[in-house]
Short mmCIF file of C-alpha atoms in Angstrom, two decimals:
data_model
loop_
_atom_site.label_atom_id
_atom_site.label_comp_id
_atom_site.label_asym_id
_atom_site.label_seq_id
_atom_site.Cartn_x
_atom_site.Cartn_y
_atom_site.Cartn_z
CA UNK I 63 0.04 0.13 -0.15
CA UNK I 64 2.84 2.37 0.59
CA UNK I 65 4.46 1.98 -2.88
CA UNK I 66 0.87 2.62 -4.35
CA UNK I 67 0.86 5.88 -2.29
CA UNK I 68 4.35 6.84 -3.43
CA UNK I 69 3.38 6.00 -7.00
CA UNK I 70 0.15 8.28 -6.54
CA UNK I 71 2.17 11.05 -4.99
CA UNK I 72 4.86 10.93 -7.85
CA UNK I 73 2.27 11.07 -10.47
CA UNK I 74 0.52 13.96 -8.82
CA UNK I 75 3.89 15.71 -8.65
CA UNK I 76 4.44 14.87 -12.28
CA UNK I 77 1.01 16.40 -13.27
CA UNK I 78 1.69 19.66 -11.26
CA UNK I 79 5.32 19.81 -12.99
CA UNK I 80 3.63 19.60 -16.29
CA UNK I 81 1.02 22.24 -15.49
CA UNK I 82 3.59 24.69 -14.13
CA UNK I 83 5.79 24.35 -17.33
CA UNK I 84 2.51 24.58 -19.61
CA UNK I 85 1.22 27.65 -17.75
CA UNK I 86 4.60 29.32 -17.92
CA UNK I 87 6.20 30.98 -21.00
CA UNK I 88 9.46 29.22 -20.15
CA UNK I 89 10.46 28.33 -16.54
CA UNK I 90 13.93 27.00 -15.08
CA UNK I 91 14.31 24.21 -12.62
CA UNK I 92 15.05 26.50 -9.65
CA UNK I 93 11.60 28.20 -10.11
CA UNK I 94 9.80 25.02 -10.19
CA UNK I 95 11.72 23.82 -6.98
CA UNK I 96 10.88 27.12 -5.36
CA UNK I 97 6.96 26.53 -6.07
CA UNK I 98 6.86 23.06 -5.06
CA UNK I 99 8.89 20.76 -2.64
CA UNK I 100 10.57 18.23 -4.75
CA UNK I 101 13.86 16.59 -4.60
CA UNK I 102 16.35 17.31 -7.54
CA UNK I 103 16.50 13.69 -8.76
CA UNK I 104 12.80 13.55 -8.79
CA UNK I 105 12.31 16.60 -10.85
CA UNK I 106 14.96 15.43 -13.40
CA UNK I 107 13.03 12.00 -13.72
CA UNK I 108 9.80 13.81 -14.10
CA UNK I 109 11.39 16.21 -16.96
CA UNK I 110 12.78 13.23 -18.70
CA UNK I 111 9.38 11.47 -18.59
CA UNK I 112 7.55 14.50 -19.85
CA UNK I 113 10.10 14.97 -22.76
CA UNK I 114 9.96 11.23 -23.77
CA UNK I 115 6.08 11.33 -23.62
CA UNK I 116 5.80 14.32 -25.84
CA UNK I 117 8.27 13.27 -28.23
CA UNK I 118 5.97 10.53 -29.50
CA UNK I 119 3.93 11.03 -32.58
CA UNK I 120 0.66 11.03 -30.57
CA UNK I 121 1.50 14.55 -29.36
CA UNK I 122 1.51 17.95 -31.46
CA UNK I 123 3.64 19.49 -28.95
CA UNK I 124 6.92 18.70 -27.43
CA UNK I 125 8.95 19.90 -24.28
CA UNK I 126 12.16 21.67 -24.89
CA UNK I 127 14.78 23.19 -22.91
CA UNK I 128 16.29 26.25 -24.38
CA UNK I 129 19.23 28.16 -22.26
CA UNK I 130 18.03 26.35 -19.00
CA UNK I 131 14.32 27.36 -19.60
CA UNK I 132 11.46 24.63 -20.01
CA UNK I 133 8.64 25.30 -22.53
CA UNK I 134 6.13 23.35 -24.50
CA UNK I 135 6.32 24.23 -28.17
CA UNK I 136 4.32 23.34 -31.31
CA UNK I 137 6.15 20.52 -33.12
CA UNK I 138 7.96 22.13 -36.22
CA UNK I 139 6.06 19.91 -38.81
CA UNK I 140 2.74 21.22 -37.46
CA UNK I 141 3.84 24.89 -37.22
CA UNK I 142 2.69 26.11 -40.67
CA UNK I 143 -0.81 25.10 -40.01
CA UNK I 144 -0.96 25.97 -36.24
CA UNK I 145 0.60 29.63 -37.09
CA UNK I 146 -2.69 30.16 -39.06
CA UNK I 147 -4.66 30.22 -35.77
CA UNK I 148 -2.18 31.20 -33.16
CA UNK I 149 -1.68 35.08 -32.63
CA UNK I 150 1.69 35.47 -34.15
CA UNK I 151 3.33 38.51 -35.24
CA UNK I 152 4.54 38.52 -38.86
CA UNK I 153 8.24 39.04 -39.32
CA UNK I 154 7.66 40.43 -42.77
CA UNK I 155 5.98 43.52 -41.32
CA UNK I 156 9.48 44.81 -40.25
CA UNK I 157 11.65 46.58 -42.61
CA UNK I 158 14.90 45.09 -43.34
CA UNK I 159 16.70 47.59 -40.90
CA UNK I 160 14.23 46.76 -38.24
CA UNK I 161 14.67 43.03 -38.68
CA UNK I 162 18.34 43.32 -38.57
CA UNK I 163 18.23 44.94 -35.07
CA UNK I 164 15.44 42.30 -33.95
CA UNK I 165 17.78 39.64 -34.89
CA UNK I 166 20.87 41.04 -33.40
CA UNK I 167 18.76 41.50 -30.14
CA UNK I 168 17.52 37.90 -30.41
CA UNK I 169 21.18 36.47 -30.35
CA UNK I 170 22.61 39.02 -27.90
CA UNK I 171 19.70 39.08 -25.76
CA UNK I 172 20.48 42.90 -24.91
CA UNK I 173 22.63 45.79 -26.49
CA UNK I 174 23.31 49.44 -26.04
CA UNK I 175 22.66 51.87 -28.83
CA UNK I 176 26.34 52.06 -29.45
CA UNK I 177 26.49 48.24 -29.96
CA UNK I 178 23.30 48.29 -32.48
CA UNK I 179 25.03 51.18 -34.33
CA UNK I 180 28.53 49.49 -34.52
CA UNK I 181 26.95 46.12 -35.70
CA UNK I 182 24.76 48.10 -38.42
CA UNK I 183 27.65 50.54 -39.23
CA UNK I 184 25.41 53.61 -38.99
CA UNK I 185 23.18 55.54 -36.81
CA UNK I 186 20.05 53.55 -35.58
CA UNK I 187 18.12 56.26 -33.80
CA UNK I 188 15.00 56.43 -35.87
CA UNK I 189 14.74 52.79 -36.21
CA UNK I 190 15.19 52.18 -32.58
CA UNK I 191 12.43 54.54 -31.87
CA UNK I 192 9.99 52.76 -34.22
CA UNK I 193 10.85 49.46 -32.66
CA UNK I 194 10.15 50.96 -29.25
CA UNK I 195 6.71 52.59 -30.39
CA UNK I 196 5.71 49.21 -31.94
CA UNK I 197 6.36 47.05 -28.93
CA UNK I 198 9.16 45.07 -30.54
CA UNK I 199 12.02 46.33 -27.98
CA UNK I 200 12.12 47.76 -24.66
CA UNK I 201 14.77 49.56 -22.85
CA UNK I 202 16.12 50.01 -19.36
CA UNK I 203 18.55 52.53 -17.74
CA UNK I 204 21.90 50.95 -16.98
CA UNK I 205 24.30 53.80 -15.49
CA UNK I 206 24.31 56.50 -18.11
CA UNK I 207 23.12 54.64 -20.96
CA UNK I 208 20.01 52.45 -22.06
CA UNK I 209 20.23 48.84 -22.68
CA UNK I 210 17.66 47.31 -25.20
CA UNK I 211 16.23 43.83 -25.47
CA UNK I 212 13.32 42.33 -27.22
CA UNK I 213 9.89 42.48 -25.42
CA UNK I 214 8.50 39.28 -24.22
CA UNK I 215 5.29 39.48 -26.17
CA UNK I 216 7.37 40.10 -29.52
CA UNK I 217 9.26 37.09 -28.71
CA UNK I 218 6.34 34.96 -27.97
CA UNK I 219 4.20 36.40 -31.04
CA UNK I 220 7.19 36.04 -33.52
CA UNK I 221 9.21 32.97 -32.30
CA UNK I 222 12.22 34.90 -33.44
CA UNK I 223 14.50 33.33 -30.72
CA UNK I 224 13.33 29.84 -32.03
CA UNK I 225 13.83 30.61 -35.68
CA UNK I 226 17.27 32.09 -35.00
CA UNK I 227 18.16 29.09 -32.93
CA UNK I 228 17.13 26.59 -35.74
CA UNK I 229 19.05 28.71 -38.10
CA UNK I 230 22.07 27.77 -36.16
CA UNK I 231 22.91 31.17 -34.68
CA UNK I 232 23.62 34.49 -36.38
CA UNK I 233 25.35 35.34 -39.39
CA UNK I 234 23.38 38.50 -39.45
CA UNK I 235 22.95 38.87 -43.12
CA UNK I 236 22.41 35.27 -44.21
CA UNK I 237 19.70 34.72 -41.54
CA UNK I 238 17.68 37.84 -42.71
CA UNK I 239 17.92 36.83 -46.29
CA UNK I 240 17.61 32.90 -46.07
CA UNK I 241 14.85 32.61 -43.30
CA UNK I 242 12.83 35.75 -42.89
CA UNK I 243 12.18 36.87 -46.73
CA UNK I 244 8.83 35.45 -48.07
CA UNK I 245 9.67 32.58 -50.82
CA UNK I 246 8.70 34.87 -53.68
CA UNK I 247 11.52 37.31 -52.79
CA UNK I 248 14.10 34.40 -52.48
CA UNK I 249 13.20 33.46 -56.11
CA UNK I 250 13.61 36.84 -57.52
CA UNK I 251 9.95 37.28 -58.21
#
């Protein structure tokens, strides 16, 4: 009877961990441990089981860990259909200069205006203002300068970080040309 109770408790913990990951927009192990009392080895076993379960063909989503954060994602083979119903910001609505800065920030996570200008080789004041107004980037004061980063909303709606990761990192020119341009433009149409 004791092993039955232990199994029930484990299954309940597993369901709770799954619910926490699902409800979050990315969560690390320490935050899960802060929310519920769970030993490290039990949490690792639960995460491993959830990853294995959702990797099967029976599920349209999968659990991934990216930069220490656990999150459920639509499987890539279903993304083109799911994107039609999911609220998703179209990267094609950004100008090439805006997209260049967004990709840079997706890779770097944050940068100063000087770093952005240096990467682009020219002044970015107006483009940064446009990105701030449209909710693509945010800024915070750090000493005497501002540090810019992508907003969580933009990251979620555009999935830009996932696209950059799938592209294998950032060669800024090739990513913008190869991934984010519509098919017609690639073919020269």
